[in-house]
Amino acid sequence: MTTTPQPPLDRKQAATAVLAAKRRTGVRWADLGKTIDRSTEWTTAALLGQHPLTPEQTAALGAVLELDDPVIDALGLPPVRGRDVVDTSEPIVYRLQEMVQVYGSTITELVREEFGDGIVSAIDFEMDLVRVPDPKGDRVRITLNGKFLPYRTW
């Protein structure tokens, strides 16, 4: 019997496998972050394909999530970033886009007034997400913390 070899998995397929394994094992994102001594937010983004993982990190995460070798190998591939890997119809993503549409010009003006002409880096960047108890219904606090990069003149 001849078998046709399967093509290797890509980062997006590995992310799908991670989500399935997370549901199956019941492991929380925060616990996965502790496994590799990284923040919950960074680890989640890395496992979803947005950041690089070292062989040691993929092995440790693969063990906790009980992943097969092809998935672990795929987690070590270069990140895949951009709009093609984000489902913009997902309600939370859609609402974040709406927030930027409504407040983007305000954020731009306030950053320029405080720092000058430049941008907020998404490369030298940290994010934090916390639950804020409120008697009218819990709230979500998202902190986006990027380095200010001034435009240079030459």
Short mmCIF file of C-alpha atoms in Angstrom, two decimals:
data_model
loop_
_atom_site.label_atom_id
_atom_site.label_comp_id
_atom_site.label_asym_id
_atom_site.label_seq_id
_atom_site.Cartn_x
_atom_site.Cartn_y
_atom_site.Cartn_z
CA MET A 1 0.00 0.00 0.00
CA THR A 2 1.38 3.39 -0.99
CA THR A 3 0.63 6.43 1.11
CA THR A 4 0.84 10.00 -0.05
CA PRO A 5 2.70 12.20 2.42
CA GLN A 6 0.68 15.01 3.92
CA PRO A 7 2.03 18.53 3.43
CA PRO A 8 3.36 20.10 6.62
CA LEU A 9 1.01 22.25 8.66
CA ASP A 10 1.25 26.05 8.52
CA ARG A 11 0.94 28.50 11.42
CA LYS A 12 -2.77 29.10 10.84
CA GLN A 13 -3.49 25.37 10.94
CA ALA A 14 -1.36 25.07 14.07
CA ALA A 15 -3.42 27.83 15.69
CA THR A 16 -6.61 25.91 14.92
CA ALA A 17 -5.07 22.80 16.50
CA VAL A 18 -4.03 24.83 19.57
CA LEU A 19 -7.59 26.12 20.04
CA ALA A 20 -8.96 22.58 19.81
CA ALA A 21 -6.34 21.30 22.28
CA LYS A 22 -7.06 24.16 24.67
CA ARG A 23 -10.76 23.25 24.68
CA ARG A 24 -9.96 19.55 25.08
CA THR A 25 -7.45 20.00 27.94
CA GLY A 26 -9.15 22.92 29.70
CA VAL A 27 -5.82 24.76 30.07
CA ARG A 28 -6.12 28.53 30.47
CA TRP A 29 -4.10 31.02 28.40
CA ALA A 30 -2.54 32.38 31.61
CA ASP A 31 -1.23 28.90 32.50
CA LEU A 32 0.30 28.58 29.04
CA GLY A 33 2.04 31.94 29.55
CA LYS A 34 3.46 30.71 32.85
CA THR A 35 4.70 27.57 31.10
CA ILE A 36 7.10 29.65 28.99
CA ASP A 37 7.54 32.59 31.40
CA ARG A 38 5.77 35.09 29.12
CA SER A 39 2.69 37.27 29.51
CA THR A 40 -0.74 35.79 28.89
CA GLU A 41 -1.33 38.23 26.05
CA TRP A 42 2.00 37.60 24.27
CA THR A 43 1.67 33.82 24.65
CA THR A 44 -1.87 33.84 23.29
CA ALA A 45 -0.78 35.90 20.28
CA ALA A 46 2.20 33.58 19.72
CA LEU A 47 0.05 30.45 19.83
CA LEU A 48 -2.37 32.06 17.40
CA GLY A 49 0.53 32.59 14.98
CA GLN A 50 1.47 36.23 15.58
CA HIS A 51 4.85 35.85 17.32
CA PRO A 52 7.82 33.50 16.94
CA LEU A 53 8.30 30.64 19.39
CA THR A 54 11.61 28.94 20.17
CA PRO A 55 11.98 25.15 19.93
CA GLU A 56 12.05 25.02 23.75
CA GLN A 57 8.81 27.00 23.96
CA THR A 58 7.04 24.90 21.32
CA ALA A 59 8.08 21.70 23.10
CA ALA A 60 6.90 22.96 26.50
CA LEU A 61 3.59 24.25 25.15
CA GLY A 62 3.10 21.13 23.06
CA ALA A 63 3.51 18.95 26.15
CA VAL A 64 0.97 20.92 28.19
CA LEU A 65 -1.54 20.99 25.31
CA GLU A 66 -0.82 17.36 24.34
CA LEU A 67 -0.08 18.36 20.74
CA ASP A 68 1.19 16.03 18.02
CA ASP A 69 4.69 16.57 16.58
CA PRO A 70 3.46 18.11 13.28
CA VAL A 71 1.58 20.81 15.23
CA ILE A 72 4.59 21.47 17.48
CA ASP A 73 6.79 21.77 14.37
CA ALA A 74 4.34 24.22 12.77
CA LEU A 75 4.35 26.40 15.91
CA GLY A 76 8.05 26.98 15.25
CA LEU A 77 7.45 28.43 11.78
CA PRO A 78 7.75 32.20 11.20
CA PRO A 79 4.75 34.27 12.32
CA VAL A 80 1.96 35.11 9.92
CA ARG A 81 0.64 38.61 10.58
CA GLY A 82 -1.86 40.88 8.94
CA ARG A 83 -5.49 41.13 8.09
CA ASP A 84 -5.63 37.78 6.29
CA VAL A 85 -5.24 35.92 9.60
CA VAL A 86 -7.84 37.94 11.51
CA ASP A 87 -11.56 37.33 11.12
CA THR A 88 -12.82 40.91 11.00
CA SER A 89 -16.43 39.70 11.18
CA GLU A 90 -15.79 38.23 14.65
CA PRO A 91 -17.84 40.50 16.96
CA ILE A 92 -15.01 41.53 19.31
CA VAL A 93 -12.65 42.31 16.41
CA TYR A 94 -15.43 44.19 14.62
CA ARG A 95 -16.13 46.31 17.73
CA LEU A 96 -12.43 47.08 18.18
CA GLN A 97 -12.39 48.30 14.58
CA GLU A 98 -15.46 50.38 15.35
CA MET A 99 -13.69 51.90 18.38
CA VAL A 100 -10.75 52.91 16.18
CA GLN A 101 -13.14 54.32 13.55
CA VAL A 102 -14.87 56.46 16.17
CA TYR A 103 -11.84 57.40 18.29
CA GLY A 104 -8.92 57.00 15.84
CA SER A 105 -8.75 60.68 14.93
CA THR A 106 -9.01 61.61 18.62
CA ILE A 107 -6.17 59.26 19.54
CA THR A 108 -4.09 60.66 16.67
CA GLU A 109 -4.64 64.26 17.78
CA LEU A 110 -3.91 63.52 21.44
CA VAL A 111 -0.73 61.56 20.61
CA ARG A 112 0.47 64.40 18.35
CA GLU A 113 -0.30 67.03 20.99
CA GLU A 114 1.54 65.09 23.70
CA PHE A 115 4.47 63.65 21.69
CA GLY A 116 4.67 65.41 18.34
CA ASP A 117 4.57 64.04 14.81
CA GLY A 118 5.03 60.28 14.85
CA ILE A 119 3.40 56.91 15.39
CA VAL A 120 2.75 54.43 18.17
CA SER A 121 4.75 51.27 17.56
CA ALA A 122 3.08 47.89 17.23
CA ILE A 123 6.54 46.30 17.29
CA ASP A 124 7.87 47.73 20.57
CA PHE A 125 4.50 47.06 22.14
CA GLU A 126 2.74 45.48 25.11
CA MET A 127 -0.91 44.77 25.76
CA ASP A 128 -2.78 44.00 28.95
CA LEU A 129 -6.38 42.89 29.32
CA VAL A 130 -8.12 42.78 32.69
CA ARG A 131 -11.63 42.27 34.02
CA VAL A 132 -12.89 45.28 35.98
CA PRO A 133 -15.77 44.47 38.34
CA ASP A 134 -18.68 46.91 38.06
CA PRO A 135 -22.12 46.72 39.72
CA LYS A 136 -23.76 47.52 36.36
CA GLY A 137 -21.86 44.67 34.64
CA ASP A 138 -18.19 43.82 34.50
CA ARG A 139 -16.04 45.85 32.14
CA VAL A 140 -13.02 45.05 29.97
CA ARG A 141 -9.92 47.22 30.30
CA ILE A 142 -7.51 46.88 27.39
CA THR A 143 -4.22 48.71 27.72
CA LEU A 144 -2.24 49.18 24.51
CA ASN A 145 1.29 50.31 25.34
CA GLY A 146 3.48 51.11 22.32
CA LYS A 147 6.70 53.06 22.04
CA PHE A 148 6.35 56.48 20.42
CA LEU A 149 8.38 56.69 17.23
CA PRO A 150 8.84 60.21 15.88
CA TYR A 151 9.07 60.75 12.16
CA ARG A 152 12.60 61.79 11.32
CA THR A 153 13.76 64.47 8.98
CA TRP A 154 16.84 64.25 6.82
#
